[in-house]
Coordinates of C-alpha atoms and ligand atoms in Angstrom, one line a residue:
X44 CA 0.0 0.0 0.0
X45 CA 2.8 2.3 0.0
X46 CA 3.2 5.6 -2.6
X47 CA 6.2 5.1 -5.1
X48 CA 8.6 7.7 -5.8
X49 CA 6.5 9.4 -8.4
X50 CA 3.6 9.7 -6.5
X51 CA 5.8 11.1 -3.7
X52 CA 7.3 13.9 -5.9
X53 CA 4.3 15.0 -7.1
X54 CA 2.9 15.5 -3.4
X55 CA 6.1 17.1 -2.4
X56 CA 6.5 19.0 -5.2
X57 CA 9.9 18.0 -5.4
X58 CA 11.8 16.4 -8.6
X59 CA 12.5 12.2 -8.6
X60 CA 16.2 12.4 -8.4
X61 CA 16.1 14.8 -5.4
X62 CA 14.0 12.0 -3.8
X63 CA 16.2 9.2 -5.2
X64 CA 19.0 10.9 -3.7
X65 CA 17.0 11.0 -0.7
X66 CA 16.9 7.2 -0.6
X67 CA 20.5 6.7 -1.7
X68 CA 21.2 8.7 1.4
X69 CA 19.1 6.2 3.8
X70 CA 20.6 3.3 1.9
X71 CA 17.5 2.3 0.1
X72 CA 17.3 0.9 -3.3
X73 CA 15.2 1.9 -6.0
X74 CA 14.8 -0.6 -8.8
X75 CA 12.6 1.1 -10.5
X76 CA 10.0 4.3 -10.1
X77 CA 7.0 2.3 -9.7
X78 CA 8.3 0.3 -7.5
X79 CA 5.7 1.2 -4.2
X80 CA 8.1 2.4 -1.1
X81 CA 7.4 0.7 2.2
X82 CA 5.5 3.4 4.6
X83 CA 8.5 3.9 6.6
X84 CA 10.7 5.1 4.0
X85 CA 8.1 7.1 2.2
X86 CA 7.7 8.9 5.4
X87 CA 10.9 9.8 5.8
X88 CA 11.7 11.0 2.0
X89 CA 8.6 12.9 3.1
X90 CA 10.4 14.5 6.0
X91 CA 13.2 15.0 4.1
X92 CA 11.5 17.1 1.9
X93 CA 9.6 18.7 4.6
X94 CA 6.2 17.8 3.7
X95 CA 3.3 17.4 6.3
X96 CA 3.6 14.0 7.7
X97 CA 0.1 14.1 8.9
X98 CA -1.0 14.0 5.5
X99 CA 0.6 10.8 4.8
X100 CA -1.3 9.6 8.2
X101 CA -4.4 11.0 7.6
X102 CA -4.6 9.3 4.8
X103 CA -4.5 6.4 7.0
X104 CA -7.6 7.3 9.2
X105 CA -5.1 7.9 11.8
X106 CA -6.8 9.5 14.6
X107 CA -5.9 13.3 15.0
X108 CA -6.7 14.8 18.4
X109 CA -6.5 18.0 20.1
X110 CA -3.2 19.0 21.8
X111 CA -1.7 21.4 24.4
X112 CA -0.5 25.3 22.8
X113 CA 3.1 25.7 23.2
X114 CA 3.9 29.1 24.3
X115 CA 7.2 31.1 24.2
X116 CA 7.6 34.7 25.9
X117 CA 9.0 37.5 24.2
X118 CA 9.2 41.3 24.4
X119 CA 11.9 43.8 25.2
X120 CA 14.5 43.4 27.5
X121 CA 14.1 43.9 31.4
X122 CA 10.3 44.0 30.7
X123 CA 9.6 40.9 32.8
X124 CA 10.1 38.1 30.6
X125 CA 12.2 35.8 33.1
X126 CA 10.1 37.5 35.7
X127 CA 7.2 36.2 34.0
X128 CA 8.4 32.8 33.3
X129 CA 9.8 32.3 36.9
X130 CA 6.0 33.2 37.8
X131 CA 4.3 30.8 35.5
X132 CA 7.4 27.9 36.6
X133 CA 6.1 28.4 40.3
X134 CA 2.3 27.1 38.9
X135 CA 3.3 24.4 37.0
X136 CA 2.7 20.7 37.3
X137 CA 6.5 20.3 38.3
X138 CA 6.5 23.2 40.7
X139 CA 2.9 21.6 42.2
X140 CA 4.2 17.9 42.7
X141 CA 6.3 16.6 45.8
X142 CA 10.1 17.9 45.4
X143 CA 9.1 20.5 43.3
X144 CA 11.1 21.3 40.5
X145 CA 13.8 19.2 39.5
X146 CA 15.7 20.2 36.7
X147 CA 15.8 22.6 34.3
X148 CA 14.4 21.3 31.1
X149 CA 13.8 24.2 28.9
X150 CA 10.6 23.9 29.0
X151 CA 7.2 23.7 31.6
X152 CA 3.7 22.5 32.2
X153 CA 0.7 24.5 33.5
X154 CA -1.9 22.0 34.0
X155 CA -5.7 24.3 34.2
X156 CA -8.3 23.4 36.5
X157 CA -10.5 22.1 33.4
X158 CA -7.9 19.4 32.9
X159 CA -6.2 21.3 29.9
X160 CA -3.0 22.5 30.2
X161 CA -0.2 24.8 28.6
X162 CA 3.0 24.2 27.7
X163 CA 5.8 26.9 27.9
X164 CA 9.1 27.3 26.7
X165 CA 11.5 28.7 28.9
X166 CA 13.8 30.7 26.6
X167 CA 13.1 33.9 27.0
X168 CA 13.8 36.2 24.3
X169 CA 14.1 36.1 20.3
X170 CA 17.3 34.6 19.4
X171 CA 15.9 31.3 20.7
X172 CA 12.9 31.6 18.7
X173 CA 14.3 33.0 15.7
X174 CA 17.1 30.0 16.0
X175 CA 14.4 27.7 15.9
X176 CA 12.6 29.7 13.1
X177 CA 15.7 29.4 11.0
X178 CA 15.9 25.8 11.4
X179 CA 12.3 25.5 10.1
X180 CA 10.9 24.3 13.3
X181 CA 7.2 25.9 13.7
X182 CA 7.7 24.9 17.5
X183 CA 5.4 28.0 19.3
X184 CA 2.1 28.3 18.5
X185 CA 1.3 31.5 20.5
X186 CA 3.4 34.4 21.3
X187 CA 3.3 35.9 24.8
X188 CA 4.5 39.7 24.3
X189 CA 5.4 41.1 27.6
X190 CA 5.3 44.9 28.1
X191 CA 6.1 46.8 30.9
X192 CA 3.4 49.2 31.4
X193 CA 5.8 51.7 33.1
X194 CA 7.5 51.7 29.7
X195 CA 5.6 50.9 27.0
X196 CA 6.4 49.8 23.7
X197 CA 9.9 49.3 22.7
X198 CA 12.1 48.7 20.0
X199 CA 12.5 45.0 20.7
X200 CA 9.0 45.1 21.4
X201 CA 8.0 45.6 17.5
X202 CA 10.5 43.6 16.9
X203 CA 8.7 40.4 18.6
X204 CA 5.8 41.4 16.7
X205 CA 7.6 41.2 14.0
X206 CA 9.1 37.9 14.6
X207 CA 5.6 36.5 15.7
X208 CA 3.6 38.1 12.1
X209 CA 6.4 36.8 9.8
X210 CA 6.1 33.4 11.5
X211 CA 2.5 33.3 11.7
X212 CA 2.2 32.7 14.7
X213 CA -0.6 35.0 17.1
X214 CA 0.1 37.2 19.9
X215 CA -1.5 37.3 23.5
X216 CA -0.3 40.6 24.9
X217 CA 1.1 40.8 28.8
X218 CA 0.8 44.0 30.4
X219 CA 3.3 44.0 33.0
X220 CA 4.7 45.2 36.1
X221 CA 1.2 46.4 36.5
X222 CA 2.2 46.8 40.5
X223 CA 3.9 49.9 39.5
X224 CA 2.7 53.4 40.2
X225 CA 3.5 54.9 37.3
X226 CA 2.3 51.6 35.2
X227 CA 0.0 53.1 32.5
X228 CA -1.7 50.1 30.7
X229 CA -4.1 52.2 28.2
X230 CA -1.4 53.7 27.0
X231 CA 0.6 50.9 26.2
X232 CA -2.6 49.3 24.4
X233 CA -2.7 52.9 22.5
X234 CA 0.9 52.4 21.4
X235 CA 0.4 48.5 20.4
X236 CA -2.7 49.7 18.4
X237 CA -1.3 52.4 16.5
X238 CA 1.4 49.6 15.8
X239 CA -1.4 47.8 14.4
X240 CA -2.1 45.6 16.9
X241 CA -5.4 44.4 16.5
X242 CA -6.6 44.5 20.4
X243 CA -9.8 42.4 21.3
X244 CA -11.1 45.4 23.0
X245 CA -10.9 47.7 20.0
X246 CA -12.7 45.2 17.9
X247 CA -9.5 42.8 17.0
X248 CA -8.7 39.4 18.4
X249 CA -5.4 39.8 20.1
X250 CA -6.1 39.5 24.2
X251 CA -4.7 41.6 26.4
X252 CA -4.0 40.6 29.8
X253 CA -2.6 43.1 32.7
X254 CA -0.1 41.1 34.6
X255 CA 2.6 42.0 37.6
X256 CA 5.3 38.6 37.6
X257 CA 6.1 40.5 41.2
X258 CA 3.0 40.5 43.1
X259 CA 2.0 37.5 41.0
X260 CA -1.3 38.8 39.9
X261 CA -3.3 38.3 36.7
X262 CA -1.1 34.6 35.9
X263 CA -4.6 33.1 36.0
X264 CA -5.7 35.2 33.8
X265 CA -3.1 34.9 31.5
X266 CA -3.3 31.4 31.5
X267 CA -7.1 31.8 30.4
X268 CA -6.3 33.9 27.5
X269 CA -3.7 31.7 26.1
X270 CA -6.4 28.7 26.9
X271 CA -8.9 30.3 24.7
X272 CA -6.2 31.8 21.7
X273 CA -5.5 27.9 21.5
X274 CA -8.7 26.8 21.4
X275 CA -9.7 29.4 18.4
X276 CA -6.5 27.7 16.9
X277 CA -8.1 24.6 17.2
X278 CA -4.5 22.5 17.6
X279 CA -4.6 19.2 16.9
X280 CA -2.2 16.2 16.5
X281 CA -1.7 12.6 15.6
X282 CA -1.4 10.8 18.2
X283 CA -0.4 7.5 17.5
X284 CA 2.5 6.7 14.4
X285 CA 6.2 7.7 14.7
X286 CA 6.8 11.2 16.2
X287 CA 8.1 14.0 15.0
X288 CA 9.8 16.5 17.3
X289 CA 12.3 19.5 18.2
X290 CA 14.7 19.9 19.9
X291 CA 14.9 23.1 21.8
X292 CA 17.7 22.6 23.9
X293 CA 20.5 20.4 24.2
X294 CA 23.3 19.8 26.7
X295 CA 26.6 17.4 27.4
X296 CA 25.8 16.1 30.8
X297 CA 29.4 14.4 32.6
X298 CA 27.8 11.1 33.3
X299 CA 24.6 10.7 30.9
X300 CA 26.1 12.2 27.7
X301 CA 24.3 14.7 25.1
X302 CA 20.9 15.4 26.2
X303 CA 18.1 17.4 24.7
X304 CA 14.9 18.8 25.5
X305 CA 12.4 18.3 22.8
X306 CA 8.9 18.5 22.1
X307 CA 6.5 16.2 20.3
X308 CA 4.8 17.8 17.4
X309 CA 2.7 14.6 16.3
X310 CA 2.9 11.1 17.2
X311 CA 4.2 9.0 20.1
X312 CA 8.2 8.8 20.7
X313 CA 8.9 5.7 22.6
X314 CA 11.9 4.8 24.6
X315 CA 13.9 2.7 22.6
X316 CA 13.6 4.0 19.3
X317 CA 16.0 4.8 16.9
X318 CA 15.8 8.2 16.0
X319 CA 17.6 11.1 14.1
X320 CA 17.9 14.5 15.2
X321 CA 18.9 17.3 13.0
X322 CA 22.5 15.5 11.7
X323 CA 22.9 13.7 14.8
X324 CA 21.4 10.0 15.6
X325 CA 21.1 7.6 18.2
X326 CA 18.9 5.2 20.1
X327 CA 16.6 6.4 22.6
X328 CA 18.2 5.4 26.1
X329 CA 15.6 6.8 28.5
X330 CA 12.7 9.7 28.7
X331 CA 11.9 12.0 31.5
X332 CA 9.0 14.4 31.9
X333 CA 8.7 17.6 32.8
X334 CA 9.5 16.1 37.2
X335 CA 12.6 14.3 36.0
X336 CA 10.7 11.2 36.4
X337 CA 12.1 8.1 34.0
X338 CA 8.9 7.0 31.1
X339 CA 8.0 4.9 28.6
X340 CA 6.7 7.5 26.2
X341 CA 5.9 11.1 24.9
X342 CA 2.9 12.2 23.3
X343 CA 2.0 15.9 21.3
X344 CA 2.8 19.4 23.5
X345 CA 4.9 16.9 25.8
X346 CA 8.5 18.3 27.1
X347 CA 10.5 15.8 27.5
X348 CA 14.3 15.5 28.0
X349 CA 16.1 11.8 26.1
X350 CA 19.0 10.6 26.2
X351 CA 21.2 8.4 24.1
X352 CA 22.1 10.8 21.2
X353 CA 25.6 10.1 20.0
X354 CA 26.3 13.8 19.4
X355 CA 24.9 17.2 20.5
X356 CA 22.2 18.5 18.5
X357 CA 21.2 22.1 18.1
X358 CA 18.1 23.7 19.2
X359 CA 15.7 23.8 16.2
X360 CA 16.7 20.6 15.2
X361 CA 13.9 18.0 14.3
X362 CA 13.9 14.8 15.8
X363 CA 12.4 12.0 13.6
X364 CA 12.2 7.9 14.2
X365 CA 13.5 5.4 11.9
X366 CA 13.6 1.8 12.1
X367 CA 16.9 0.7 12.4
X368 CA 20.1 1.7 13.9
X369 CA 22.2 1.0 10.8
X370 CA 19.1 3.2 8.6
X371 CA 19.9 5.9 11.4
X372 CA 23.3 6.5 11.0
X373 CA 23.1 6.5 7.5
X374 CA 20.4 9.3 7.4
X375 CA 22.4 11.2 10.1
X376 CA 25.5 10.8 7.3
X377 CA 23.3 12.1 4.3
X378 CA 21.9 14.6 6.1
X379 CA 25.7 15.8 7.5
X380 CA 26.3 16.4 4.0
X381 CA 23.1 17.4 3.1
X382 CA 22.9 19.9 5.3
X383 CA 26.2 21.5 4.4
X384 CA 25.6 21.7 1.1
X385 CA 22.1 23.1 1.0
X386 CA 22.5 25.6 4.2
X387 CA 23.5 28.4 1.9
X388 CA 20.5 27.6 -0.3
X389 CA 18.0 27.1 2.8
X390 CA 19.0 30.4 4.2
X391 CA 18.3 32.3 0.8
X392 CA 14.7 30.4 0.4
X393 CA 13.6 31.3 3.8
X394 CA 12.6 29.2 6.3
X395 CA 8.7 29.0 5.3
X396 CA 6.1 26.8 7.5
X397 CA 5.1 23.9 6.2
X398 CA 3.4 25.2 2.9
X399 CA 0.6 23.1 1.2
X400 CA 2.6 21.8 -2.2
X401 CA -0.9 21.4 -3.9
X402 CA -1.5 25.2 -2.6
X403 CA -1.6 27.7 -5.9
X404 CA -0.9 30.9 -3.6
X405 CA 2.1 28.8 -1.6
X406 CA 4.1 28.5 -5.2
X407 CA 4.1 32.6 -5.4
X408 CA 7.5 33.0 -4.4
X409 CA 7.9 34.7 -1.3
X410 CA 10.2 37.6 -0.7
X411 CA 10.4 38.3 2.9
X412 CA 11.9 42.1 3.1
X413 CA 13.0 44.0 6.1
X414 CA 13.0 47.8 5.5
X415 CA 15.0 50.7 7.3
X416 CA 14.9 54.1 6.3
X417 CA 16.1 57.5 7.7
X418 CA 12.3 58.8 8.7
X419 CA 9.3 57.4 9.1
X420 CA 8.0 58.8 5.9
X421 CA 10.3 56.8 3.9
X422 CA 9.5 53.5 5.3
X423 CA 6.0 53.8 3.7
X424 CA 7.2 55.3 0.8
X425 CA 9.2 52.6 0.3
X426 CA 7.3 49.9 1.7
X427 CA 4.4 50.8 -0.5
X428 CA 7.0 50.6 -3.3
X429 CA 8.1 47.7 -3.1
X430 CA 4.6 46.4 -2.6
X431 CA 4.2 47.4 -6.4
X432 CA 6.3 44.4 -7.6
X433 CA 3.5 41.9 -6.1
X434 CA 2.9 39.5 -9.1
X435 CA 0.7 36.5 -9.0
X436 CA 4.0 34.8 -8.7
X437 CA 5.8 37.0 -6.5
X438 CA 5.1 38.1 -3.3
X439 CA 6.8 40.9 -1.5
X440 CA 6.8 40.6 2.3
X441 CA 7.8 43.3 4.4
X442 CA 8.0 41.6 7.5
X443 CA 9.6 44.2 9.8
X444 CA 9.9 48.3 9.3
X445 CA 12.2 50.4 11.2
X446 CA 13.7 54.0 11.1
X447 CA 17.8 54.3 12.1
X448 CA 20.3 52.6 10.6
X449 CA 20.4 48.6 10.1
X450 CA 21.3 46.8 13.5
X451 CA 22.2 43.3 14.6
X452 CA 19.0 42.8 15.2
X453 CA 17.7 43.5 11.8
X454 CA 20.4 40.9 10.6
X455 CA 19.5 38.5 12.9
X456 CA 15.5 38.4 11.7
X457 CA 16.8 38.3 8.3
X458 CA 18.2 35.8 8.8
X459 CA 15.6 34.1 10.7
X460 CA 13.0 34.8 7.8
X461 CA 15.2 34.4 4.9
X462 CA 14.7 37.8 4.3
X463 CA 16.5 40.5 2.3
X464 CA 17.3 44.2 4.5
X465 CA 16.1 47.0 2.3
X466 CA 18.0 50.8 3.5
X467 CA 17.3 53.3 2.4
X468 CA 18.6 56.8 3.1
X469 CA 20.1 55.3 5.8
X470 CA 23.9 55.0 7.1
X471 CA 26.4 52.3 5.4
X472 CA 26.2 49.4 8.0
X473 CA 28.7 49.4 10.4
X474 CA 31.7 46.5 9.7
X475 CA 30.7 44.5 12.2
X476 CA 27.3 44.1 11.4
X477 CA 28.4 43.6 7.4
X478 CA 30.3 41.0 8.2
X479 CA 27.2 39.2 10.3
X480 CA 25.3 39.6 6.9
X481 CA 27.7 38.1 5.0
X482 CA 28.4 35.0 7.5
X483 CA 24.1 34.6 8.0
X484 CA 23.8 34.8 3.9
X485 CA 21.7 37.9 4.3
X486 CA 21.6 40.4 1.7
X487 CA 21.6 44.0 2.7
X488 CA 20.3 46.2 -0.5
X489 CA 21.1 50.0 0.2
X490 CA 19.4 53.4 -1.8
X491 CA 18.8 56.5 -1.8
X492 CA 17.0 56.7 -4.9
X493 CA 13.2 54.8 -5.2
X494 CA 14.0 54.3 -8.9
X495 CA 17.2 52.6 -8.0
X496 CA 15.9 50.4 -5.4
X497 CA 13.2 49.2 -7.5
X498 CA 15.1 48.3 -10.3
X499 CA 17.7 46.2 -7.9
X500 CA 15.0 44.0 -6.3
X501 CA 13.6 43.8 -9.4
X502 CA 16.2 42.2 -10.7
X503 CA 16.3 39.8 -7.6
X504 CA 12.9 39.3 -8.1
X505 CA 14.1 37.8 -11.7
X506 CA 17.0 35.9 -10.2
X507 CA 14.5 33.9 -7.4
X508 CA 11.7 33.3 -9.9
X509 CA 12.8 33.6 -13.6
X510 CA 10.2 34.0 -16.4
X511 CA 8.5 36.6 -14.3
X512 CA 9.9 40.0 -15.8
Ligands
GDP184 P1 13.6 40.4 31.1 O1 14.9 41.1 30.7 O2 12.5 40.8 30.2 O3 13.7 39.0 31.3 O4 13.2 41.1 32.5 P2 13.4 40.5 34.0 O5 12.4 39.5 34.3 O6 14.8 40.2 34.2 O7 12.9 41.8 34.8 C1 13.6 43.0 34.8 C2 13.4 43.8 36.0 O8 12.0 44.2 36.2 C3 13.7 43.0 37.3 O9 14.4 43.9 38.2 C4 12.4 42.5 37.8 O10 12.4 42.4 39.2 C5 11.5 43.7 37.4 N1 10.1 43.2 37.2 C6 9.7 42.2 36.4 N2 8.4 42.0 36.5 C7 7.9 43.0 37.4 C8 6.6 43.3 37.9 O11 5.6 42.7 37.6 N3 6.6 44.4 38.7 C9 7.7 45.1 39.1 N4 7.5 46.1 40.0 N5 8.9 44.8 38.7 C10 9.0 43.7 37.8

C-alpha cells in the first residue's frame, strides 16, 4: 500500500532524483520508479523534503486529536520576561508535585483546573525563537508579548511582533509590572494599536491581559487567554504513528552524555527507538518528563528530555524515528552532507512553515523584506514601493519596518525569515554588522534613490523566480 517515488514527488512538489538521492542517502534501493516504497521510507523522504507527515497519516484514518498550545515569551529586554516565566514555573505541574522542580528542562507544564494544560518554553527572548525559526521548526504556537506598562512599547518590542507576524504565529499581549505606580496600561494598548495591533477590546482578536510577575497577579488570567487563543486555533495532532519532534535545547551532561529537550509535534516517541535529530542520531536510552521522572513515552505538547544521542544536537533541530540503527546512522551521514551543502540555499529560500505543495498561492515566491529608512516617511514610501512588484508569482513581504540605521537585530531576523534588508537613506552598515550579513547569507540592499531600489530587487525578483519579468 505504499506511494512510489513518483507519487511522492508529485505531493512534495519535489523532482525524482532529489528523492532518489534521498533514498541513496538512507541506503534504500530503487529498482525502479514504480516500484511502491514501504511506509516507513516514504515517510521519511517525506520529512526529508519537509512535507506534512500528517497528510501521509491521515490518509490512514489515523486519529488526529487535540493538543496542548506551546507558548514562548518574548518582548523587550528587562520587561519581565524571566520575571514572567519564573512566575508561571512556580504554577506548573513540576512546581505543584512533591520535590518540586527538578531540573531545568527548557521547558514547563501548566496544567488548568479544566484538565487542559499549557505548555511553555522557557527561553526567554528572540534569538531562541528565531534559531528555531531558521531551522524550520514551527515549535510556538502562541506568542506571549510582555510589556512593561511603566515603559511601553519598545524597539525589541515591535521587533517580537515582527518575529511573531512573519512566522504566523498570534500574539497574547502581557501587560506587565502592573504593581507599579507609574504603570500606564491604556497607553501601552494605544501604542500597540497604532502599531497595528489588532486588540480584542478595539474590535480585534489579540487578548490583552494586565499582569505584575512580582506581586504574581493576573497569571490566572493569562493562562485563560492563552487557553482560549489555543482553542480558536483549534490544535490538533496525531497521536499515535512515529513522532516528529524538536529539539529546543540540548546539553553534554558528565555522566549521561548529550541530552536534549524536545517536544512532540505529532505522534508518540517511545523509549527505545532509533531516531535522528537534526544530523545527529542515536537510540533512545531513557525519557523523562517535565519532574525528571524516567517514562516509557511522549505524546504531542509533551516536554520531555532523552537521552542516548551520539552527538549534541542544536536547538531547532527535528527529531524524527526510523527503524533501524544501521538506517539511522546513514540518514544522520546524508543529512551531515546534506545539510552543508544546502545551508547556503535554505537560508536564501527562507525558512517558510510547512506550505501546502498542492496550494496555488504557496508557489508565489515569497520575498520576505526588512526595511529601514532615515524617517518614518520613507519607510511607507518605500514599503508601499516595493509592494508594487506583487505579481501573481511574487510576493513581496515586508516583515519588519524600522527608522535608524540597520542593527544586529535587523540581521539577525533576516536571517531568521530568509529575508533581504532594504535601506534606504540610511547610514552604510557598520563592519561588524556587514560581516554578520555576509556570514548569515543575508543580503543587505542600500538606496537612496526609489528608482534605484526598485530596479535592484527587481532584478532579484528575476534571479528567485525567472520567467517573471
Ligand atoms: P527580562 O529582561 O524581560 O527577562 O526582565 P526581568 O524578568 O529580568 O525583569 C527586569 C526587572 O524588572 C527586574 O528587576 C524585575 O524584578 C522587574 N520586574 C519584572 N516584573 C515585574 C513586575 O511585575 N513588577 C515590578 N515592579 N517589577 C518587575
Amino acid at each position: 500500500e505504499g506511494m512510489t517515488i513518483i507519487e511522492l514527488a508529485k505531493r512534495a512538489g519535489e523532482s525524482i532524483p532529489v528523492l532518489q538521492e534521498i533514498l541513496v542517502n538512507v541506503g534504500e534501493k530503487v529498482e525502479s520508479e514504480f516500484d511502491p516504497l514501504s511506509i516507513d521510507i516514504a515517510e521519511l523522504v517525506a520529512m526529508e523534503v519537509g512535507i506534512n507527515v500528517r497528510r501521509l497519516h491521515s490518509n490512514e484514518g489515523a486519529e488526529v486529536l487535540p493538543r496542548p498550545a506551546v507558548v514562548t515569551v518574548m518582548g523587550h529586554v528587562d520587561h519581565g520576561k524571566t520575571s514572567l516565566l519564573d512566575a508561571l514555573r512556580q504554577t506548573s505541574v513540576a512546581a505543584k508535585e512533591a520535590g518540586g522542580i527538578t531540573q531545568h528542562l527548557g521547558a514547563f507544564i501548566v496544567g488548568m483546573p479544566s484538565g487542559a494544560s499549557i505548555t511553555f518554553l522557557d527561553t526567554p527572548g528572540h534569538a531562541a525563537f528565531s534559531a528555531m525559526r531558521a531551522r524550520g521548526a514551527a515549535v510556538t504556537d502562541i506568542v506571549v508579548l510582555v510589556v512593561a506598562a511603566d515603559d511601553g512599547v519598545m524597539p525589541q518590542t515591535l521587533e517580537a511582533v515582527s518575529h511573531a507576524k512573519a512566522a504566523n504565529v498570534p500574539i497574547v499581549v502581557a501587560v506587565n509590572k502592573c504593581d507599579k505606580p507609574a504603570a500606564d496600561p491604556e497607553r501601552v494598548k494605544l501604542q500597540l494599536a497604532s502599531e497595528g495591533l489588532l486588540l480584542e477590546e478595539m474590535g480585534g482578536d489579540v487578548q490583552v491581559v494586565e499582569v505584575s510577575a512580582v506581586k504574581k497577579t493576573g497569571l490566572d488570567i493569562l493562562e485563560e487567554a492563552l487557553l482560549l487563543q489555543a482553542e480558536m486555533m483549534d490544535l490538533k495532532a496525531r497521536i499515535d504513528g512515529p513522532a516528529q519532534a524538536y529539539v529546543v535545547e540540548a546539553r553534554l551532561d558528565r555522566g549521561r552524555g548529550p541530552l536534549a529537550t524536545a517536544i512532540v509535534k505529532a505522534g508518540t516517541l517511545v523509549c527505545g527507538q532509533h531516531v535522528v535529530v537534526g544530523s545527529e542520531w542515536g537510540r533512545i536510552r531513557a525519557v523523562r518528563d517535565v519532574v525528571g521522572k524516567l517514562t516509557e513515552k511522549a505524546t504531542p505538547a509533551m516536554p520531555i528530555e532523552i537521552e542516548g544521542l551520539k552527538g549534541l544536537p542544536m536547538a531547532g533541530d527535528d527529531i524524527i524515528v526510523v527503524d533501524s540503527e544501521e538506517r539511522a546512522r546513514m540518514l544522520s551521514e546524508g543529512r551531515k552532507k546534506k545539510f552543508e551543502k544546502n545551508r547556503l540555499r535554505k537560508i536564501s529560500e527562507g525558512a517558510t512553515d510547512s506550505l501546502e505543495p498542492s496550494d496555488e498561492l504557496s508557489r508565489r515566491i515569497e520575498m520576505p523584506m526588512i526595511v529601514k529608512a532615515d524617517v518614518q516617511g520613507t519607510v511607507q514610501a518605500v514599503t508601499d514601493a516595493l509592494k508594487t512588484l506583487n505579481s501573481p508569482q511574487v510576493f513581496v513581504n515586508v516583515v519588519h519596518v524600522g527608522v535608524g540605521p540597520i542593527s544586529q537585530s535587523d540581521v539577525e531576523l533576516a536571517k531568521a525569515c530568509g529575508a533581504y534588508i532594504v535601506g534606504f537613506n540610511v547610514k552604510s552598515p557598520s563592519s561588524s554588522i556587514s560581516m554578520a550579513a555576509t556570514q548569515a547569507s543575508v543580503k543587505i540592499v542600500q538606496h537612496r534613490v526609489i528608482y534605484h531600489l526598485l530596479e535592484e530587487i527587481g532584478s532579484l525578483i528575476v534571479d528567485k523566480a525567472p520567467g517573471t519579468s
